[in-house]
mmCIF file of C-alpha atoms in Angstrom:
data_model
loop_
_atom_site.group_PDB
_atom_site.id
_atom_site.type_symbol
_atom_site.label_atom_id
_atom_site.label_comp_id
_atom_site.label_asym_id
_atom_site.label_seq_id
_atom_site.Cartn_x
_atom_site.Cartn_y
_atom_site.Cartn_z
ATOM 1 C CA MET F 13 -15.067 32.089 10.985
ATOM 2 C CA SER F 14 -12.104 34.453 11.461
ATOM 3 C CA ALA F 15 -8.621 33.093 12.112
ATOM 4 C CA HIS F 16 -8.721 34.581 15.647
ATOM 5 C CA LYS F 17 -12.051 32.941 16.476
ATOM 6 C CA SER F 18 -10.953 29.663 14.904
ATOM 7 C CA ILE F 19 -7.793 29.547 17.002
ATOM 8 C CA ARG F 20 -9.724 30.452 20.147
ATOM 9 C CA THR F 21 -12.228 27.645 19.461
ATOM 10 C CA LEU F 22 -9.451 25.117 18.964
ATOM 11 C CA LEU F 23 -7.750 26.236 22.158
ATOM 12 C CA THR F 24 -10.989 25.845 24.101
ATOM 13 C CA LEU F 25 -11.407 22.315 22.763
ATOM 14 C CA ALA F 26 -7.815 21.510 23.638
ATOM 15 C CA ALA F 27 -8.217 22.786 27.178
ATOM 16 C CA THR F 28 -11.281 20.637 27.804
ATOM 17 C CA GLN F 29 -10.151 17.317 26.342
ATOM 18 C CA ALA F 30 -8.418 14.673 28.435
ATOM 19 C CA TRP F 31 -4.725 14.056 27.900
ATOM 20 C CA ALA F 32 -3.764 10.649 26.617
ATOM 21 C CA CYS F 33 -0.230 9.369 27.174
ATOM 22 C CA ASN F 34 -0.778 7.165 30.219
ATOM 23 C CA GLY F 35 -1.168 10.169 32.492
ATOM 24 C CA THR F 36 2.068 11.773 31.258
ATOM 25 C CA ILE F 37 2.068 15.544 30.856
ATOM 26 C CA THR F 38 5.049 17.085 29.054
ATOM 27 C CA PRO F 39 6.207 20.495 30.352
ATOM 28 C CA GLU F 40 5.137 23.412 28.181
ATOM 29 C CA THR F 41 7.990 24.967 26.196
ATOM 30 C CA ALA F 42 6.137 26.863 23.463
ATOM 31 C CA SER F 43 6.025 30.632 23.964
ATOM 32 C CA ARG F 44 2.378 30.551 22.827
ATOM 33 C CA VAL F 45 0.220 27.476 23.200
ATOM 34 C CA ASP F 46 -1.992 28.709 20.356
ATOM 35 C CA ALA F 47 0.743 29.815 17.921
ATOM 36 C CA PRO F 48 -0.851 28.993 14.529
ATOM 37 C CA ASP F 49 2.270 27.969 12.571
ATOM 38 C CA LEU F 50 2.948 24.233 12.994
ATOM 39 C CA HIS F 51 6.418 22.734 12.514
ATOM 40 C CA GLY F 52 7.169 19.022 12.455
ATOM 41 C CA ILE F 53 10.125 16.663 12.260
ATOM 42 C CA ALA F 54 10.305 13.378 10.379
ATOM 43 C CA VAL F 55 12.590 10.396 9.885
ATOM 44 C CA PHE F 56 14.363 9.882 6.560
ATOM 45 C CA LEU F 57 12.743 7.050 4.617
ATOM 46 C CA PRO F 58 14.059 5.979 1.203
ATOM 47 C CA GLN F 59 11.843 6.874 -1.750
ATOM 48 C CA VAL F 60 8.915 8.287 0.227
ATOM 49 C CA LEU F 61 10.460 10.695 2.772
ATOM 50 C CA GLU F 62 13.900 11.883 1.709
ATOM 51 C CA ASN F 63 13.461 15.661 2.100
ATOM 52 C CA SER F 64 10.884 18.260 3.067
ATOM 53 C CA GLU F 65 10.472 19.841 -0.375
ATOM 54 C CA SER F 66 9.665 17.024 -2.777
ATOM 55 C CA GLY F 67 8.627 13.386 -2.830
ATOM 56 C CA PRO F 68 5.456 11.524 -1.816
ATOM 57 C CA PHE F 69 5.371 12.428 1.891
ATOM 58 C CA ALA F 70 6.323 16.071 1.273
ATOM 59 C CA GLU F 71 3.484 16.386 -1.236
ATOM 60 C CA LEU F 72 1.103 14.754 1.252
ATOM 61 C CA LEU F 73 1.979 17.339 3.920
ATOM 62 C CA LYS F 74 1.605 20.134 1.364
ATOM 63 C CA THR F 75 -1.866 18.815 0.553
ATOM 64 C CA ILE F 76 -2.839 18.936 4.230
ATOM 65 C CA ALA F 77 -1.303 22.410 4.569
ATOM 66 C CA ARG F 78 -3.502 23.748 1.761
ATOM 67 C CA HIS F 79 -6.476 22.995 3.991
ATOM 68 C CA TYR F 80 -5.060 24.809 7.011
ATOM 69 C CA PRO F 81 -5.920 28.513 6.543
ATOM 70 C CA ASP F 82 -4.894 29.633 10.055
ATOM 71 C CA GLY F 83 -1.120 29.343 9.569
ATOM 72 C CA LYS F 84 1.696 27.393 7.949
ATOM 73 C CA ILE F 85 2.567 23.699 8.212
ATOM 74 C CA SER F 86 6.220 22.763 7.664
ATOM 75 C CA PHE F 87 8.644 19.980 8.571
ATOM 76 C CA GLU F 88 12.284 18.925 8.386
ATOM 77 C CA ILE F 89 14.195 15.638 8.441
ATOM 78 C CA LYS F 90 15.896 14.657 11.707
ATOM 79 C CA PRO F 91 17.705 11.562 13.071
ATOM 80 C CA VAL F 92 15.472 8.715 14.193
ATOM 81 C CA LYS F 93 16.381 9.084 17.887
ATOM 82 C CA ARG F 94 15.450 12.771 17.853
ATOM 83 C CA VAL F 95 12.067 12.031 16.329
ATOM 84 C CA TYR F 96 11.011 9.075 18.472
ATOM 85 C CA LEU F 97 12.825 9.453 21.790
ATOM 86 C CA ASP F 98 12.769 13.208 22.532
ATOM 87 C CA THR F 99 9.007 13.560 22.629
ATOM 88 C CA ASP F 100 8.754 17.037 24.153
ATOM 89 C CA ASP F 101 7.665 19.975 21.995
ATOM 90 C CA ARG F 102 10.991 21.808 21.785
ATOM 91 C CA GLY F 103 11.508 22.526 18.106
ATOM 92 C CA ALA F 104 8.709 20.205 16.995
ATOM 93 C CA ASP F 105 4.946 20.585 17.198
ATOM 94 C CA PHE F 106 4.353 17.203 15.572
ATOM 95 C CA ARG F 107 6.373 14.178 14.486
ATOM 96 C CA PHE F 108 5.971 11.421 11.920
ATOM 97 C CA PRO F 109 5.741 8.809 10.537
ATOM 98 C CA ILE F 110 4.135 6.490 13.039
ATOM 99 C CA MET F 111 1.203 4.106 12.946
ATOM 100 C CA LYS F 112 -1.462 3.301 15.523
ATOM 101 C CA VAL F 113 -1.254 -0.432 16.171
ATOM 102 C CA ARG F 114 -4.509 -0.581 18.175
ATOM 103 C CA ASP F 115 -7.286 1.658 19.502
ATOM 104 C CA ASN F 116 -6.237 3.850 22.440
ATOM 105 C CA ALA F 117 -2.599 2.901 21.829
ATOM 106 C CA ASP F 118 -1.451 6.335 22.974
ATOM 107 C CA SER F 119 -2.789 5.666 26.484
ATOM 108 C CA ALA F 120 0.454 3.743 27.026
ATOM 109 C CA THR F 121 2.863 6.199 25.360
ATOM 110 C CA PRO F 122 4.501 9.520 26.302
ATOM 111 C CA TYR F 123 2.819 11.186 23.306
ATOM 112 C CA GLN F 124 -0.595 11.465 21.671
ATOM 113 C CA PHE F 125 -1.652 10.417 18.167
ATOM 114 C CA SER F 126 -3.482 12.717 15.784
ATOM 115 C CA HIS F 127 -7.239 12.257 15.926
ATOM 116 C CA GLU F 128 -7.310 11.790 12.149
ATOM 117 C CA MET F 129 -5.240 9.330 10.145
ATOM 118 C CA MET F 130 -3.709 10.242 6.780
ATOM 119 C CA GLY F 131 -4.356 6.769 5.375
ATOM 120 C CA LYS F 132 -3.478 3.155 6.092
ATOM 121 C CA VAL F 133 0.054 1.813 5.821
ATOM 122 C CA THR F 134 0.756 -1.816 4.971
ATOM 123 C CA PHE F 135 3.330 -3.524 7.176
ATOM 124 C CA VAL F 136 5.226 -6.568 5.933
ATOM 125 C CA LEU F 137 6.928 -9.244 8.013
ATOM 126 C CA TYR F 138 10.349 -9.847 6.467
ATOM 127 C CA SER F 139 12.153 -13.042 7.502
ATOM 128 C CA ASN F 140 14.952 -15.211 6.120
ATOM 129 C CA LYS F 141 14.021 -17.749 3.448
ATOM 130 C CA ALA F 142 15.881 -20.457 5.377
ATOM 131 C CA LYS F 143 13.525 -19.859 8.359
ATOM 132 C CA PRO F 144 10.426 -18.097 7.015
ATOM 133 C CA LEU F 145 8.084 -16.706 9.661
ATOM 134 C CA ARG F 146 4.382 -15.978 9.573
ATOM 135 C CA LYS F 147 2.418 -13.483 11.626
ATOM 136 C CA ILE F 148 0.920 -16.312 13.675
ATOM 137 C CA ASP F 149 4.432 -17.538 14.559
ATOM 138 C CA ILE F 150 5.273 -14.157 16.078
ATOM 139 C CA LEU F 151 1.997 -13.825 17.963
ATOM 140 C CA ARG F 152 2.020 -17.360 19.363
ATOM 141 C CA SER F 153 5.414 -16.822 20.978
ATOM 142 C CA ALA F 154 4.759 -13.228 22.069
ATOM 143 C CA ASN F 155 5.374 -13.954 25.735
ATOM 144 C CA LEU F 156 8.398 -16.157 25.122
ATOM 145 C CA ALA F 157 10.622 -13.617 23.331
ATOM 146 C CA ARG F 158 11.556 -16.478 21.040
ATOM 147 C CA TYR F 159 12.364 -14.430 17.960
ATOM 148 C CA ASP F 160 14.747 -11.541 17.394
ATOM 149 C CA VAL F 161 12.418 -9.041 15.676
ATOM 150 C CA GLU F 162 13.431 -5.518 14.662
ATOM 151 C CA ALA F 163 10.650 -2.981 14.119
ATOM 152 C CA PRO F 164 9.595 0.640 14.711
ATOM 153 C CA PRO F 165 9.634 1.603 18.413
ATOM 154 C CA VAL F 166 5.968 1.121 19.299
ATOM 155 C CA ASN F 167 4.172 -1.319 21.600
ATOM 156 C CA TRP F 168 3.495 -4.237 19.285
ATOM 157 C CA GLY F 169 2.349 -6.585 22.049
ATOM 158 C CA PHE F 170 5.453 -8.752 21.592
ATOM 159 C CA PRO F 171 9.177 -8.065 22.160
ATOM 160 C CA THR F 172 11.029 -6.108 19.462
ATOM 161 C CA LYS F 173 14.239 -4.158 19.055
ATOM 162 C CA SER F 174 14.085 -0.715 17.506
ATOM 163 C CA VAL F 175 15.318 -0.338 13.941
ATOM 164 C CA VAL F 176 17.965 2.385 13.809
ATOM 165 C CA ASN F 177 19.118 1.831 10.224
ATOM 166 C CA LEU F 178 16.569 0.002 8.067
ATOM 167 C CA GLU F 179 19.019 -0.845 5.302
ATOM 168 C CA LEU F 180 21.459 -2.397 7.768
ATOM 169 C CA SER F 181 18.660 -4.351 9.490
ATOM 170 C CA LEU F 182 17.521 -5.852 6.186
ATOM 171 C CA LYS F 183 21.073 -6.782 5.236
ATOM 172 C CA GLN F 184 21.523 -8.500 8.601
ATOM 173 C CA LEU F 185 18.256 -10.348 8.012
ATOM 174 C CA ASN F 186 19.410 -11.449 4.567
ATOM 175 C CA LEU F 187 22.475 -12.994 6.246
ATOM 176 C CA GLY F 188 20.334 -14.728 8.873
ATOM 177 C CA ARG F 189 21.657 -12.680 11.780
ATOM 178 C CA VAL F 190 18.175 -11.570 12.925
ATOM 179 C CA ASP F 191 14.910 -13.491 12.694
ATOM 180 C CA ALA F 192 12.613 -10.823 11.283
ATOM 181 C CA VAL F 193 12.179 -7.181 10.372
ATOM 182 C CA LEU F 194 8.725 -5.605 10.517
ATOM 183 C CA TRP F 195 8.393 -2.455 8.431
ATOM 184 C CA ALA F 196 6.254 -0.465 6.014
ATOM 185 C CA GLN F 197 6.083 -2.089 2.596
ATOM 186 C CA GLU F 198 7.320 0.667 0.249
ATOM 187 C CA GLU F 199 10.499 1.668 2.072
ATOM 188 C CA ALA F 200 11.588 -1.890 2.873
ATOM 189 C CA ASP F 201 10.747 -3.276 -0.579
ATOM 190 C CA TYR F 202 12.787 -0.534 -2.192
ATOM 191 C CA LEU F 203 15.851 -1.512 -0.145
ATOM 192 C CA VAL F 204 15.326 -5.234 -0.743
ATOM 193 C CA ARG F 205 15.344 -4.625 -4.494
ATOM 194 C CA LYS F 206 18.120 -2.045 -4.412
ATOM 195 C CA ASN F 207 20.491 -4.349 -2.537
ATOM 196 C CA GLY F 208 19.459 -7.593 -4.234
ATOM 197 C CA LEU F 209 18.484 -9.228 -0.930
ATOM 198 C CA ASN F 210 17.308 -12.513 -2.379
ATOM 199 C CA TYR F 211 17.302 -14.537 0.844
ATOM 200 C CA ILE F 212 14.389 -12.610 2.324
ATOM 201 C CA HIS F 213 10.824 -13.878 2.608
ATOM 202 C CA ARG F 214 7.844 -11.486 2.682
ATOM 203 C CA GLU F 215 4.442 -11.909 4.357
ATOM 204 C CA HIS F 216 1.641 -9.410 4.853
ATOM 205 C CA PHE F 217 1.431 -8.507 8.547
ATOM 206 C CA ASP F 218 -1.325 -5.898 8.861
ATOM 207 C CA ASP F 219 -2.583 -2.473 7.763
ATOM 208 C CA PHE F 220 -2.409 0.327 10.331
ATOM 209 C CA PRO F 221 -3.671 3.931 10.566
ATOM 210 C CA ASP F 222 -0.854 6.256 9.499
ATOM 211 C CA VAL F 223 -0.870 9.161 11.977
ATOM 212 C CA LEU F 224 1.171 12.028 13.399
ATOM 213 C CA PHE F 225 2.119 12.335 17.056
ATOM 214 C CA MET F 226 2.413 15.271 19.445
ATOM 215 C CA SER F 227 3.433 16.119 22.998
ATOM 216 C CA CYS F 228 1.177 15.529 25.980
ATOM 217 C CA ASN F 229 0.467 19.111 26.956
ATOM 218 C CA ARG F 230 -1.768 22.030 25.970
ATOM 219 C CA ARG F 231 0.385 22.819 22.942
ATOM 220 C CA GLY F 232 0.138 19.219 21.785
ATOM 221 C CA ASP F 233 -3.638 19.274 22.224
ATOM 222 C CA PHE F 234 -3.907 22.504 20.231
ATOM 223 C CA VAL F 235 -1.719 21.154 17.420
ATOM 224 C CA ASN F 236 -3.697 17.910 17.349
ATOM 225 C CA GLN F 237 -6.993 19.740 16.954
ATOM 226 C CA ALA F 238 -5.595 22.083 14.294
ATOM 227 C CA ILE F 239 -3.860 19.516 12.111
ATOM 228 C CA SER F 240 -6.636 16.935 12.469
ATOM 229 C CA ARG F 241 -9.118 19.504 11.213
ATOM 230 C CA ALA F 242 -6.888 20.137 8.181
ATOM 231 C CA ILE F 243 -6.655 16.386 7.496
ATOM 232 C CA ARG F 244 -10.454 16.087 7.631
ATOM 233 C CA ALA F 245 -10.830 18.960 5.186
ATOM 234 C CA ALA F 246 -8.254 17.476 2.815
ATOM 235 C CA ARG F 247 -10.052 14.124 2.924
ATOM 236 C CA ALA F 248 -13.425 15.747 2.264
ATOM 237 C CA SER F 249 -11.966 17.415 -0.837
ATOM 238 C CA GLY F 250 -10.665 14.095 -2.183
ATOM 239 C CA GLU F 251 -7.113 15.456 -2.362
ATOM 240 C CA LEU F 252 -5.830 13.537 0.660
ATOM 241 C CA GLN F 253 -6.613 10.121 -0.807
ATOM 242 C CA LYS F 254 -4.860 10.927 -4.091
ATOM 243 C CA ALA F 255 -1.755 12.226 -2.308
ATOM 244 C CA TYR F 256 -1.616 9.306 0.119
ATOM 245 C CA ALA F 257 -1.852 6.733 -2.684
ATOM 246 C CA LYS F 258 1.592 7.954 -3.814
ATOM 247 C CA VAL F 259 3.023 7.267 -0.329
ATOM 248 C CA HIS F 260 1.611 3.827 0.518
ATOM 249 C CA SER F 261 -0.222 1.186 -1.499
ATOM 250 C CA PRO F 262 -2.163 -1.973 -0.558
ATOM 251 C CA TYR F 263 -0.104 -5.117 -0.019
ATOM 252 C CA GLN F 264 1.825 -6.325 -3.082
ATOM 253 C CA ASP F 265 2.174 -10.109 -3.133
ATOM 254 C CA TRP F 266 5.661 -10.946 -4.421
ATOM 255 C CA GLN F 267 8.903 -12.575 -3.241
ATOM 256 C CA PRO F 268 12.532 -11.552 -3.877
#
């Protein structure tokens, strides 16, 4: 299939699918809805996502890009508020990282998740050793807002505050100034070790699909179809799994 026909097919699919995002439709800002080059923005994460040229996440995106013959896939690092709060498509066709905490989770968000996941990311519940918490403790008191939990800004089903600076949040937890921090294992473990945070307790929380997210408009639909197809092709080749294993691993059972 030629690049022109491929793009036209993707655009047709995008035009016919239903928007997610709780009925939200973001205004179109792209000059061409079907522009083939895809540009993303991402949050800085220690060890795994520190720049767009090298490191585990950069290599993962390069792997996906090798299976996207219709154009280029690129990304840059931006502040956390820019990535998660400004969810229109100005300057960004897709954003990451984010995980899907439940099926159809994007029906309650102002953005849509990629149809294909890159892998599964292990989330750990970090609490203070003086008052260790388990997953069941958090879930049982979900409606009571009993605990001060800091986490990524998604709908967890219980009250949380958004982490703005992960290193600072973990240091505050180590001092007992917050009850818990919920975060992806590799980035948080690295900071726990780096800073010698020995008053922190770890417990496996859950494993979630690691996805990208896009705007709720025709451009977002087109990008979703295009990049999801590339992810599928990378997975079929076996390259995706090898690249993702360098980003996130299964839960490691240890304590500081």
